Coordinates of C-alpha atoms in Angstrom, one line a residue:
Chain A
X9 CA 27.0 22.2 -13.1
X10 CA 24.5 23.0 -10.4
X11 CA 25.5 23.3 -6.8
X12 CA 23.4 21.1 -4.5
X13 CA 21.9 24.2 -3.0
X14 CA 20.7 25.7 -6.3
X15 CA 19.4 22.3 -7.4
X16 CA 17.4 21.8 -4.2
X17 CA 16.0 25.3 -4.3
X18 CA 14.9 24.8 -7.9
X19 CA 13.5 21.2 -7.6
X20 CA 12.0 21.1 -4.1
X21 CA 9.0 23.3 -5.0
X22 CA 8.3 21.0 -8.0
X23 CA 8.3 17.9 -5.8
X24 CA 5.9 19.6 -3.4
X25 CA 3.7 20.7 -6.3
X26 CA 3.5 17.1 -7.5
X27 CA 2.5 15.9 -4.1
X28 CA -0.2 18.5 -3.7
X29 CA -1.5 17.8 -7.2
X30 CA -2.0 14.1 -6.2
X31 CA -4.0 15.1 -3.2
X32 CA -6.1 17.6 -5.3
X33 CA -6.7 15.1 -8.1
X34 CA -8.4 12.7 -5.6
X35 CA -12.0 12.8 -4.4
X36 CA -11.9 11.9 -0.7
X37 CA -13.4 12.8 2.6
X38 CA -12.0 16.2 3.8
X39 CA -10.8 14.9 7.1
X40 CA -8.7 12.2 5.3
X41 CA -7.2 14.8 2.9
X42 CA -6.4 17.1 5.9
X43 CA -4.6 14.3 7.7
X44 CA -2.6 13.3 4.6
X45 CA -1.8 16.9 3.8
X46 CA -0.6 17.6 7.4
X47 CA 2.1 14.9 7.2
X48 CA 3.1 15.8 3.7
X49 CA 3.4 19.5 4.7
X50 CA 5.5 18.4 7.8
X51 CA 8.2 18.4 5.1
X52 CA 11.5 17.0 6.0
X53 CA 14.4 17.0 3.7
X54 CA 12.8 15.2 0.8
X55 CA 16.1 13.3 0.3
X56 CA 14.5 10.5 -1.6
X57 CA 12.7 12.4 -4.3
X58 CA 15.7 14.7 -4.7
X59 CA 17.9 11.7 -5.3
X60 CA 15.7 10.6 -8.2
X61 CA 16.0 14.0 -9.7
X62 CA 19.8 14.3 -9.0
X63 CA 20.6 11.1 -10.8
X64 CA 18.6 12.3 -13.8
X65 CA 20.3 15.7 -13.8
X66 CA 23.7 14.1 -13.5
X67 CA 22.9 11.7 -16.3
X68 CA 20.9 13.9 -18.7
X69 CA 21.6 17.5 -17.7
X70 CA 19.4 20.0 -16.1
X71 CA 17.2 20.6 -19.1
X72 CA 15.7 17.1 -19.5
X73 CA 12.1 17.6 -20.3
X74 CA 10.4 14.5 -18.7
X75 CA 8.0 16.5 -16.5
X76 CA 6.5 13.3 -15.1
X77 CA 9.7 12.5 -13.2
X78 CA 8.2 14.5 -10.4
X79 CA 5.3 12.1 -10.2
X80 CA 7.8 9.3 -9.6
X81 CA 9.7 11.4 -7.0
X82 CA 6.4 12.2 -5.3
X83 CA 5.5 8.5 -5.1
X84 CA 8.7 7.7 -3.2
X85 CA 8.0 10.5 -0.7
X86 CA 4.5 9.2 -0.2
X87 CA 5.9 5.8 0.7
X88 CA 8.4 7.4 3.1
X89 CA 5.8 9.6 4.7
X90 CA 3.3 6.7 5.2
X91 CA 6.0 4.7 6.9
X92 CA 6.8 7.5 9.3
X93 CA 3.1 7.9 10.2
X94 CA 2.8 4.2 10.9
X95 CA 6.1 4.1 12.7
X96 CA 5.1 6.8 15.1
X97 CA 1.9 5.0 16.2
X98 CA 1.5 4.0 19.9
X99 CA 1.8 0.3 19.0
X100 CA 5.2 1.0 17.3
X101 CA 7.6 3.8 18.3
X102 CA 4.9 5.8 20.2
X103 CA 6.2 9.2 19.2
X104 CA 4.3 12.4 20.0
X105 CA 6.4 14.7 17.9
X106 CA 8.2 14.6 14.6
X107 CA 10.2 17.4 13.1
X108 CA 8.9 19.6 16.0
X109 CA 5.2 19.0 15.1
X110 CA 2.7 16.7 16.6
X111 CA 2.7 13.3 15.0
X112 CA -0.3 12.5 12.8
X113 CA -2.1 10.3 15.3
X114 CA -1.6 12.9 18.1
X115 CA -3.3 15.4 15.8
X116 CA -6.0 13.3 14.0
X117 CA -6.3 10.2 16.1
X118 CA -5.0 6.7 15.6
X119 CA -7.6 5.4 13.2
X120 CA -7.2 8.4 10.8
X121 CA -3.4 8.0 11.0
X122 CA -3.5 4.3 10.0
X123 CA -5.9 5.1 7.2
X124 CA -3.9 8.2 6.0
X125 CA -0.9 6.0 5.8
X126 CA -2.8 3.3 3.9
X127 CA -4.1 5.8 1.4
X128 CA -0.7 7.3 0.9
X129 CA 0.7 3.9 0.0
X130 CA -2.0 3.4 -2.6
X131 CA -1.5 6.9 -3.9
X132 CA 2.2 6.2 -4.4
X133 CA 1.5 3.4 -6.9
X134 CA -1.3 5.4 -8.5
X135 CA 1.2 8.3 -9.0
X136 CA 3.5 6.1 -11.0
X137 CA 0.7 4.3 -12.9
X138 CA -0.7 7.7 -14.0
X139 CA 2.5 9.2 -15.2
X140 CA 1.3 8.6 -18.7
X141 CA 4.2 10.3 -20.5
X142 CA 6.4 7.5 -19.3
X143 CA 6.2 4.3 -21.4
X144 CA 4.0 1.6 -19.8
X145 CA 6.9 -0.9 -19.6
X146 CA 9.0 1.6 -17.6
X147 CA 6.1 2.5 -15.3
X148 CA 5.4 -1.1 -14.5
X149 CA 9.1 -1.7 -13.8
X150 CA 9.0 1.3 -11.4
X151 CA 5.9 -0.2 -9.7
X152 CA 7.4 -3.6 -9.4
X153 CA 10.7 -2.4 -7.9
X154 CA 8.9 0.0 -5.5
X155 CA 6.6 -2.7 -4.3
X156 CA 9.6 -4.9 -3.5
X157 CA 11.6 -2.0 -2.0
X158 CA 8.7 -0.9 0.3
X159 CA 7.1 -4.2 1.2
X160 CA 8.0 -7.3 3.1
X161 CA 11.3 -7.8 1.3
X162 CA 12.3 -4.2 2.0
X163 CA 11.2 -1.4 4.2
X164 CA 8.4 -3.1 6.1
X165 CA 10.5 -6.2 6.6
X166 CA 13.2 -3.9 8.0
X167 CA 10.8 -2.3 10.3
X168 CA 9.9 -5.8 11.7
X169 CA 13.5 -6.6 12.2
X170 CA 14.0 -3.2 14.0
X171 CA 11.1 -3.9 16.3
X172 CA 12.4 -7.4 17.1
X173 CA 15.8 -5.9 17.7
X174 CA 14.6 -3.5 20.3
X175 CA 14.6 -6.0 23.1
X176 CA 18.3 -6.7 22.8
X177 CA 21.6 -5.2 21.7
X178 CA 22.2 -6.1 18.0
X179 CA 25.6 -7.1 16.5
X180 CA 27.0 -4.7 13.9
X181 CA 26.0 -7.2 11.2
X182 CA 22.4 -7.4 12.4
X183 CA 22.2 -3.6 12.7
X184 CA 23.4 -3.2 9.1
X185 CA 20.8 -5.8 8.0
X186 CA 18.1 -3.7 9.7
X187 CA 19.2 -0.5 8.0
X188 CA 19.7 -2.0 4.6
X189 CA 16.0 -3.0 4.7
X190 CA 14.3 -0.4 6.8
X191 CA 15.9 2.7 5.1
X192 CA 18.3 1.4 2.5
X193 CA 15.8 -0.3 0.2
X194 CA 13.8 2.9 -0.4
X195 CA 17.0 5.0 -0.9
X196 CA 18.3 2.5 -3.3
X197 CA 15.0 2.5 -5.1
X198 CA 15.1 6.3 -5.4
X199 CA 18.5 6.1 -7.2
X200 CA 17.5 3.2 -9.3
X201 CA 14.3 5.0 -10.4
X202 CA 16.5 7.9 -11.5
X203 CA 18.7 5.5 -13.5
X204 CA 15.7 3.8 -15.1
X205 CA 14.1 7.1 -16.1
X206 CA 17.5 8.2 -17.5
X207 CA 17.7 4.9 -19.5
X208 CA 21.2 4.2 -18.0
X209 CA 23.0 1.0 -18.9
X210 CA 23.0 -2.1 -16.7
X211 CA 26.6 -1.4 -15.6
X212 CA 25.9 2.1 -14.4
X213 CA 22.7 1.0 -12.8
X214 CA 24.4 -1.6 -10.7
X215 CA 27.2 0.9 -9.8
X216 CA 24.5 3.4 -8.8
X217 CA 23.0 0.7 -6.6
X218 CA 26.4 0.3 -4.9
X219 CA 26.6 4.0 -4.4
X220 CA 23.1 3.9 -2.9
X221 CA 24.0 1.1 -0.5
X222 CA 27.0 3.0 0.9
X223 CA 25.3 6.4 1.2
X224 CA 22.4 4.7 2.8
X225 CA 24.6 3.3 5.5
X226 CA 26.6 6.5 5.8
X227 CA 23.3 8.4 6.2
X228 CA 22.2 6.1 9.0
X229 CA 25.5 6.2 10.9
X230 CA 25.4 10.0 10.6
X231 CA 21.9 10.0 12.1
X232 CA 23.1 7.9 15.0
X233 CA 26.0 10.2 15.5
X234 CA 23.8 13.3 15.4
X235 CA 21.5 11.8 18.0
X236 CA 24.5 11.7 20.4
X237 CA 26.1 15.0 19.5
X238 CA 23.1 17.3 18.9
X239 CA 20.8 19.2 21.1
X240 CA 17.0 18.6 21.2
X241 CA 16.4 22.0 19.6
X242 CA 18.6 21.1 16.6
X243 CA 17.0 17.8 16.0
X244 CA 13.3 18.8 16.5
X245 CA 13.0 15.7 18.6
X246 CA 14.6 14.7 22.0
X247 CA 18.4 14.3 21.7
X248 CA 20.0 11.2 23.1
X249 CA 16.7 9.4 22.6
X250 CA 18.5 6.4 21.2
X251 CA 20.5 5.9 24.3
X252 CA 17.5 6.6 26.5
X253 CA 15.5 3.9 24.7
X254 CA 18.5 1.5 24.6
X255 CA 18.3 1.3 20.9
X256 CA 21.1 -0.4 19.0
X257 CA 23.1 2.2 17.3
X258 CA 26.6 2.5 15.7
X259 CA 28.0 4.7 18.5
X260 CA 26.6 2.2 21.1
X261 CA 28.3 -0.7 19.3
X262 CA 31.4 0.9 17.9
X263 CA 31.9 4.1 19.9
X264 CA 31.9 7.5 18.4
X265 CA 35.3 7.5 16.8
X266 CA 35.0 4.2 15.0
X267 CA 31.5 5.1 13.9
X268 CA 32.9 8.2 12.2
X269 CA 35.6 6.0 10.5
X270 CA 32.9 3.6 9.2
X271 CA 30.9 6.5 7.9
X272 CA 34.0 7.9 6.1
X273 CA 34.7 4.5 4.6
X274 CA 31.1 4.2 3.2
X275 CA 31.5 7.7 1.8
X276 CA 34.7 6.7 0.0
X277 CA 33.1 3.6 -1.5
X278 CA 30.1 5.6 -2.6
X279 CA 32.3 8.1 -4.4
X280 CA 34.2 5.2 -6.0
X281 CA 31.0 3.8 -7.4
X282 CA 30.1 6.9 -9.4
X283 CA 33.4 7.3 -11.2
X284 CA 31.5 7.6 -14.5
X285 CA 30.0 11.0 -13.3
X286 CA 32.2 14.1 -13.2
X287 CA 33.6 15.1 -9.9
X288 CA 31.4 17.7 -8.4
X289 CA 28.3 16.0 -9.8
X290 CA 25.1 16.3 -7.7
X291 CA 25.6 12.7 -6.5
X292 CA 29.1 13.6 -5.3
X293 CA 27.8 16.6 -3.5
X294 CA 24.9 14.5 -2.0
X295 CA 27.4 12.0 -0.6
X296 CA 29.4 14.8 0.9
X297 CA 26.3 16.5 2.3
X298 CA 25.1 13.4 3.9
X299 CA 28.2 12.9 6.1
X300 CA 28.7 16.7 6.6
X301 CA 25.2 17.8 7.7
X302 CA 24.2 19.0 11.2
X303 CA 20.6 18.0 10.9
Chain B
X12 CA -21.5 -24.3 -18.4
X13 CA -20.1 -24.7 -14.9
X14 CA -22.2 -24.6 -11.9
X15 CA -20.9 -22.0 -9.4
X16 CA -20.1 -24.9 -7.0
X17 CA -17.9 -26.7 -9.5
X18 CA -16.3 -23.5 -10.6
X19 CA -15.5 -22.5 -7.0
X20 CA -14.1 -26.0 -6.2
X21 CA -11.9 -25.9 -9.2
X22 CA -10.7 -22.3 -8.9
X23 CA -10.4 -21.7 -5.1
X24 CA -7.3 -23.9 -4.7
X25 CA -5.6 -22.0 -7.5
X26 CA -6.3 -18.6 -5.9
X27 CA -4.8 -20.0 -2.7
X28 CA -1.8 -21.3 -4.4
X29 CA -1.1 -17.9 -6.0
X30 CA -1.4 -16.3 -2.6
X31 CA 1.1 -18.8 -1.0
X32 CA 3.4 -18.5 -4.0
X33 CA 3.6 -14.7 -3.3
X34 CA 4.6 -15.3 0.3
X35 CA 7.1 -18.0 -0.6
X36 CA 8.7 -15.8 -3.3
X37 CA 9.5 -13.1 -0.8
X38 CA 12.5 -13.0 1.6
X39 CA 11.2 -11.6 4.8
X40 CA 11.4 -12.0 8.6
X41 CA 9.7 -15.3 9.7
X42 CA 7.4 -13.5 12.2
X43 CA 6.1 -11.2 9.4
X44 CA 5.5 -14.1 7.1
X45 CA 3.7 -16.0 9.8
X46 CA 1.4 -13.1 10.6
X47 CA 0.6 -12.5 6.9
X48 CA 0.0 -16.3 6.3
X49 CA -2.3 -16.4 9.3
X50 CA -4.7 -13.9 7.9
X51 CA -4.5 -15.3 4.4
X52 CA -5.3 -18.7 5.7
X53 CA -8.2 -17.4 7.8
X54 CA -9.8 -17.7 4.4
X55 CA -13.2 -16.3 3.9
X56 CA -15.2 -16.7 0.8
X57 CA -12.6 -15.2 -1.6
X58 CA -15.5 -13.5 -3.4
X59 CA -13.4 -10.9 -5.1
X60 CA -10.8 -13.1 -6.7
X61 CA -13.5 -15.5 -7.8
X62 CA -15.3 -12.6 -9.4
X63 CA -12.3 -11.9 -11.6
X64 CA -12.1 -15.5 -12.7
X65 CA -15.9 -15.8 -13.2
X66 CA -16.0 -12.8 -15.6
X67 CA -13.1 -14.4 -17.5
X68 CA -14.8 -17.7 -17.7
X69 CA -18.1 -16.3 -18.8
X70 CA -16.3 -14.2 -21.4
X71 CA -13.7 -16.6 -22.7
X72 CA -14.8 -20.0 -21.6
X73 CA -13.3 -22.3 -18.9
X74 CA -10.3 -23.2 -21.0
X75 CA -8.7 -19.8 -21.3
X76 CA -5.0 -20.2 -20.8
X77 CA -3.8 -17.0 -19.1
X78 CA -2.4 -18.6 -16.0
X79 CA -1.4 -15.3 -14.5
X80 CA -5.0 -14.3 -14.0
X81 CA -4.5 -15.9 -10.6
X82 CA -1.8 -13.4 -9.7
X83 CA -4.4 -10.6 -10.4
X84 CA -7.0 -12.4 -8.4
X85 CA -4.5 -12.9 -5.5
X86 CA -3.6 -9.2 -5.6
X87 CA -7.2 -8.2 -4.9
X88 CA -7.5 -10.7 -2.0
X89 CA -4.4 -9.2 -0.5
X90 CA -5.9 -5.7 -0.6
X91 CA -9.1 -7.1 1.0
X92 CA -7.2 -9.0 3.6
X93 CA -5.0 -6.1 4.6
X94 CA -8.1 -3.9 5.0
X95 CA -9.7 -6.4 7.3
X96 CA -6.5 -6.6 9.5
X97 CA -6.4 -2.8 9.8
X98 CA -10.2 -2.5 10.3
X99 CA -10.0 -5.0 13.2
X100 CA -7.3 -2.9 15.1
X101 CA -8.2 -1.5 18.5
X102 CA -8.1 2.1 17.1
X103 CA -10.7 1.1 14.5
X104 CA -13.4 -1.6 15.0
X105 CA -11.5 -3.2 17.9
X106 CA -12.5 -6.8 17.0
X107 CA -11.1 -9.8 18.8
X108 CA -12.4 -12.4 16.4
X109 CA -13.0 -12.7 12.7
X110 CA -14.4 -15.8 11.0
X111 CA -14.2 -17.6 14.4
X112 CA -10.4 -17.0 14.7
X113 CA -8.5 -14.5 16.8
X114 CA -7.9 -11.3 14.8
X115 CA -4.3 -10.7 13.6
X116 CA -3.4 -8.2 16.3
X117 CA -4.8 -10.4 19.0
X118 CA -2.6 -13.2 17.8
X119 CA 0.6 -11.2 16.8
X120 CA 0.3 -7.9 18.5
X121 CA -0.7 -4.5 17.1
X122 CA 2.6 -3.5 15.6
X123 CA 2.9 -6.7 13.6
X124 CA -0.7 -6.4 12.4
X125 CA -0.1 -2.9 11.1
X126 CA 3.0 -4.0 9.3
X127 CA 1.5 -7.2 7.9
X128 CA -1.3 -5.1 6.4
X129 CA 1.2 -2.6 5.0
X130 CA 3.3 -5.4 3.5
X131 CA 0.2 -7.1 2.0
X132 CA -0.8 -3.8 0.2
X133 CA 2.7 -3.6 -1.4
X134 CA 2.6 -7.3 -2.3
X135 CA -0.7 -6.8 -4.1
X136 CA 0.8 -4.2 -6.5
X137 CA 3.9 -6.4 -6.8
X138 CA 1.7 -9.4 -7.8
X139 CA 0.2 -7.5 -10.7
X140 CA 3.5 -6.0 -11.7
X141 CA 5.2 -9.4 -11.8
X142 CA 2.5 -11.1 -13.8
X143 CA 4.9 -10.9 -16.8
X144 CA 2.7 -12.9 -19.2
X145 CA 0.3 -10.0 -19.2
X146 CA 1.2 -7.1 -21.5
X147 CA 2.8 -4.1 -19.7
X148 CA 0.1 -1.7 -20.7
X149 CA -2.6 -4.0 -19.3
X150 CA -0.6 -4.6 -16.1
X151 CA -0.1 -0.8 -15.5
X152 CA -3.9 -0.2 -16.1
X153 CA -4.6 -2.9 -13.5
X154 CA -2.3 -1.2 -11.1
X155 CA -3.8 2.2 -11.7
X156 CA -7.4 1.1 -11.2
X157 CA -6.5 -0.9 -8.1
X158 CA -4.7 2.0 -6.6
X159 CA -7.8 4.2 -7.1
X160 CA -10.2 1.5 -6.0
X161 CA -8.3 0.7 -2.8
X162 CA -7.0 4.2 -1.8
X163 CA -8.4 7.5 -0.7
X164 CA -10.9 7.7 -3.6
X165 CA -12.2 4.2 -2.9
X166 CA -11.9 1.7 -0.1
X167 CA -9.8 3.7 2.4
X168 CA -12.0 6.8 1.8
X169 CA -15.1 4.6 2.5
X170 CA -13.6 3.4 5.7
X171 CA -13.1 7.0 6.8
X172 CA -16.7 7.8 6.0
X173 CA -17.8 4.7 7.9
X174 CA -15.8 5.7 11.0
X175 CA -17.2 9.2 10.8
X176 CA -20.8 7.8 10.5
X177 CA -20.5 5.7 13.6
X178 CA -21.4 8.6 15.9
X179 CA -24.8 9.2 14.3
X180 CA -27.6 7.5 12.3
X181 CA -26.9 7.8 8.6
X182 CA -29.5 8.5 5.9
X183 CA -30.0 5.8 3.3
X184 CA -28.1 8.0 0.8
X185 CA -25.1 8.4 3.1
X186 CA -25.1 4.7 3.9
X187 CA -25.0 3.8 0.2
X188 CA -22.2 6.3 -0.3
X189 CA -20.2 4.5 2.5
X190 CA -20.8 1.1 1.0
X191 CA -20.1 2.2 -2.6
X192 CA -16.6 3.2 -1.4
X193 CA -15.8 0.9 1.5
X194 CA -16.7 -2.4 -0.2
X195 CA -18.1 -1.5 -3.6
X196 CA -15.0 0.0 -5.1
X197 CA -12.9 -3.2 -4.7
X198 CA -15.8 -5.4 -5.9
X199 CA -16.2 -3.3 -9.0
X200 CA -12.5 -3.4 -9.5
X201 CA -12.6 -7.2 -9.4
X202 CA -15.1 -7.4 -12.1
X203 CA -13.4 -4.7 -14.2
X204 CA -10.1 -6.5 -13.9
X205 CA -11.8 -9.7 -15.3
X206 CA -13.2 -7.6 -18.1
X207 CA -9.8 -6.0 -18.9
X208 CA -8.0 -9.4 -18.9
X209 CA -10.8 -10.7 -21.2
X210 CA -10.3 -7.7 -23.5
X211 CA -14.0 -7.0 -23.4
X212 CA -15.3 -3.9 -25.3
X213 CA -16.1 -0.6 -23.6
X214 CA -19.8 -1.2 -23.6
X215 CA -19.6 -4.5 -21.9
X216 CA -17.1 -3.1 -19.5
X217 CA -19.4 -0.4 -18.4
X218 CA -22.3 -2.7 -18.2
X219 CA -20.3 -5.0 -16.0
X220 CA -19.5 -2.1 -13.7
X221 CA -23.2 -1.5 -13.4
X222 CA -23.6 -5.2 -12.5
X223 CA -20.9 -4.8 -9.9
X224 CA -22.5 -1.7 -8.4
X225 CA -25.8 -3.5 -7.9
X226 CA -24.4 -6.8 -6.6
X227 CA -22.1 -4.8 -4.3
X228 CA -25.1 -3.1 -2.7
X229 CA -27.1 -6.4 -2.7
X230 CA -24.2 -8.1 -0.9
X231 CA -24.1 -5.4 1.7
X232 CA -27.8 -5.4 2.4
X233 CA -27.7 -9.2 2.7
X234 CA -24.8 -8.9 5.2
X235 CA -26.9 -6.5 7.3
X236 CA -29.9 -8.8 7.0
X237 CA -27.9 -11.8 8.1
X238 CA -26.5 -9.9 11.1
X239 CA -30.1 -9.6 12.3
X240 CA -31.4 -13.0 11.3
X241 CA -28.5 -15.3 12.0
X242 CA -27.0 -16.9 15.1
X243 CA -23.6 -16.1 16.5
X244 CA -22.5 -19.7 15.6
X245 CA -23.6 -19.3 12.0
X246 CA -21.8 -16.0 11.5
X247 CA -18.5 -16.9 13.4
X248 CA -18.9 -13.5 15.0
X249 CA -21.4 -12.1 17.5
X250 CA -24.9 -11.9 15.9
X251 CA -26.8 -8.6 16.2
X252 CA -23.5 -6.9 16.7
X253 CA -24.6 -4.1 14.4
X254 CA -27.6 -3.3 16.5
X255 CA -25.5 -3.5 19.7
X256 CA -23.0 -1.1 18.3
X257 CA -25.7 1.2 16.9
X258 CA -24.3 0.9 13.5
X259 CA -26.2 2.3 10.6
X260 CA -27.6 -0.6 8.6
X261 CA -30.3 -1.2 6.0
X262 CA -32.6 -3.0 8.5
X263 CA -32.2 -0.1 11.0
X264 CA -33.1 2.5 8.4
X265 CA -35.6 0.7 6.3
X266 CA -36.9 -2.2 8.4
X267 CA -36.3 -5.9 7.4
X268 CA -39.1 -6.2 4.7
X269 CA -38.1 -3.1 2.8
X270 CA -34.4 -4.0 3.0
X271 CA -35.3 -7.3 1.3
X272 CA -37.2 -5.4 -1.4
X273 CA -34.2 -3.2 -2.0
X274 CA -31.9 -6.2 -2.2
X275 CA -34.2 -7.8 -4.8
X276 CA -34.3 -4.7 -6.8
X277 CA -30.5 -4.5 -6.9
X278 CA -30.5 -8.2 -7.9
X279 CA -32.8 -7.5 -10.8
X280 CA -30.8 -4.5 -12.0
X281 CA -27.6 -6.6 -11.8
X282 CA -29.1 -9.3 -13.9
X283 CA -30.3 -6.7 -16.4
X284 CA -26.8 -5.4 -16.8
X285 CA -25.4 -8.7 -18.0
X286 CA -27.9 -9.4 -20.7
X287 CA -25.0 -10.1 -23.1
X288 CA -24.1 -13.2 -21.1
X289 CA -26.2 -16.4 -21.3
X290 CA -28.7 -17.0 -18.6
X291 CA -27.1 -19.4 -16.1
X292 CA -23.6 -17.8 -16.6
X293 CA -21.4 -17.7 -13.6
X294 CA -22.2 -14.0 -13.0
X295 CA -25.9 -14.9 -13.0
X296 CA -25.3 -17.6 -10.5
X297 CA -23.1 -15.3 -8.4
X298 CA -25.8 -12.6 -8.2
X299 CA -28.3 -15.3 -7.1
X300 CA -25.9 -16.7 -4.6
X301 CA -25.3 -13.3 -3.1
X302 CA -28.9 -12.7 -2.2
X303 CA -29.6 -16.3 -1.3
X304 CA -26.6 -17.2 1.0
X305 CA -27.0 -18.0 4.7
X306 CA -23.5 -16.9 5.5

């Protein structure tokens, strides 16, 4: 069984290659390509595409031959990246830096940032649709679920809730509702996509969605905790920015100790949901990584 | 054979119903739904969805029973509407009014306008994916072509070219290149989608794309001509706005008389491409309407 580290080192370059192949297989104005490439290169942890691949490796082994799984993984990263570009815009979070680099609109201007995000969303659906080695009925299911997960019912709806919540302190329930939509829907989709591509049964698929729900919330609580306990240098963005902006966070609502308890509880429930995978599977390691990371 | 007027009166309410059904079948924050509904209600001529339906009626007759063609038609209108919302943003064209109503961001704020547009794009792909009566391989082809037509290779790429062209006078060739992408790609898709849903042969499909190319350019030239020759009241937006903003237009490059000649030439070529349809078909009438309209 792979360690998470070996797995990531092996798979990450293939996810990146799929992303660049999408850019290179399109005929578009150079400035647009440059702007899209800039935000794709800005990198990040590629958690979502790696989750697709981790589910598949846990289910089918490391030698599964469906090369076009990378096209699905890339699609999800494109949706995530477009959402960050739009979230950073002056009308939204108004951020100048992300991961230590200028945000897209600071580098290319607002108009280009809006359009680069729009083009990435279309490219995500294109990537799935053009993964021709995957049967048509599977591709269209992947499109359907991604549209729901990323749109008004999911990620975009969550972003609206988040913006509306900025003007007041949210309850714990409201905060969870925001996260389940804003970040949870796409994380859950990543894991469900892996399950679909692995042709897992309905029971395992629904258990994996339960896993996704809990690691999604654990991930978010950990983010909030890191914002309080890390330095600006470690984060690549200003530390304590949540408190400064009076954002609703787990530490603000529950305090640091109880936030950690909640995170542990979600971790335990996530592990419980993947009882059908061997201990030490990539998803086990992922869950552990999420609550243990410093970044 | 239907007159265009009868056809539009019969079909328009069904397109609108499909659009509202999509909104109502989603669970989203009320503010987001309101903002999306506002721009969908703002109406417009619904040229693109009507083109899908017109091709199908010319090919199959008025009594074809594929109800889910309206879901495809609605998807295209959603892409068109999202592009208008984003184009109107301050960072882009900075328009306060469209079709005589406040633009989305003037009414709901910039953040909501960006997000409503993003959600509409996702909903477009969802609408196709969930049109379950259509075979999966046809749905995924419709997704694939829409992604290409609306993204970096098509509409969004054209918008980038348009923005870049604003700082200087374009040549006729450059101007056509902008229109072929910015508006032509989605018009062509509308017609191709109708051809796919009607299971037309490759030859007819390629001829219909030729028709689409020419009516797309004729449509654009007519728009430019109307901007010069209409009043503000007729247009629902300031007349002569192109000249005021020093936009590259056909009348600016060719003069009014030669622009009309070009438009007529595109009309003739469009009609030539649909020789396999009876004279007086809806597509014949559409082509005629496009060059003859006052609005």
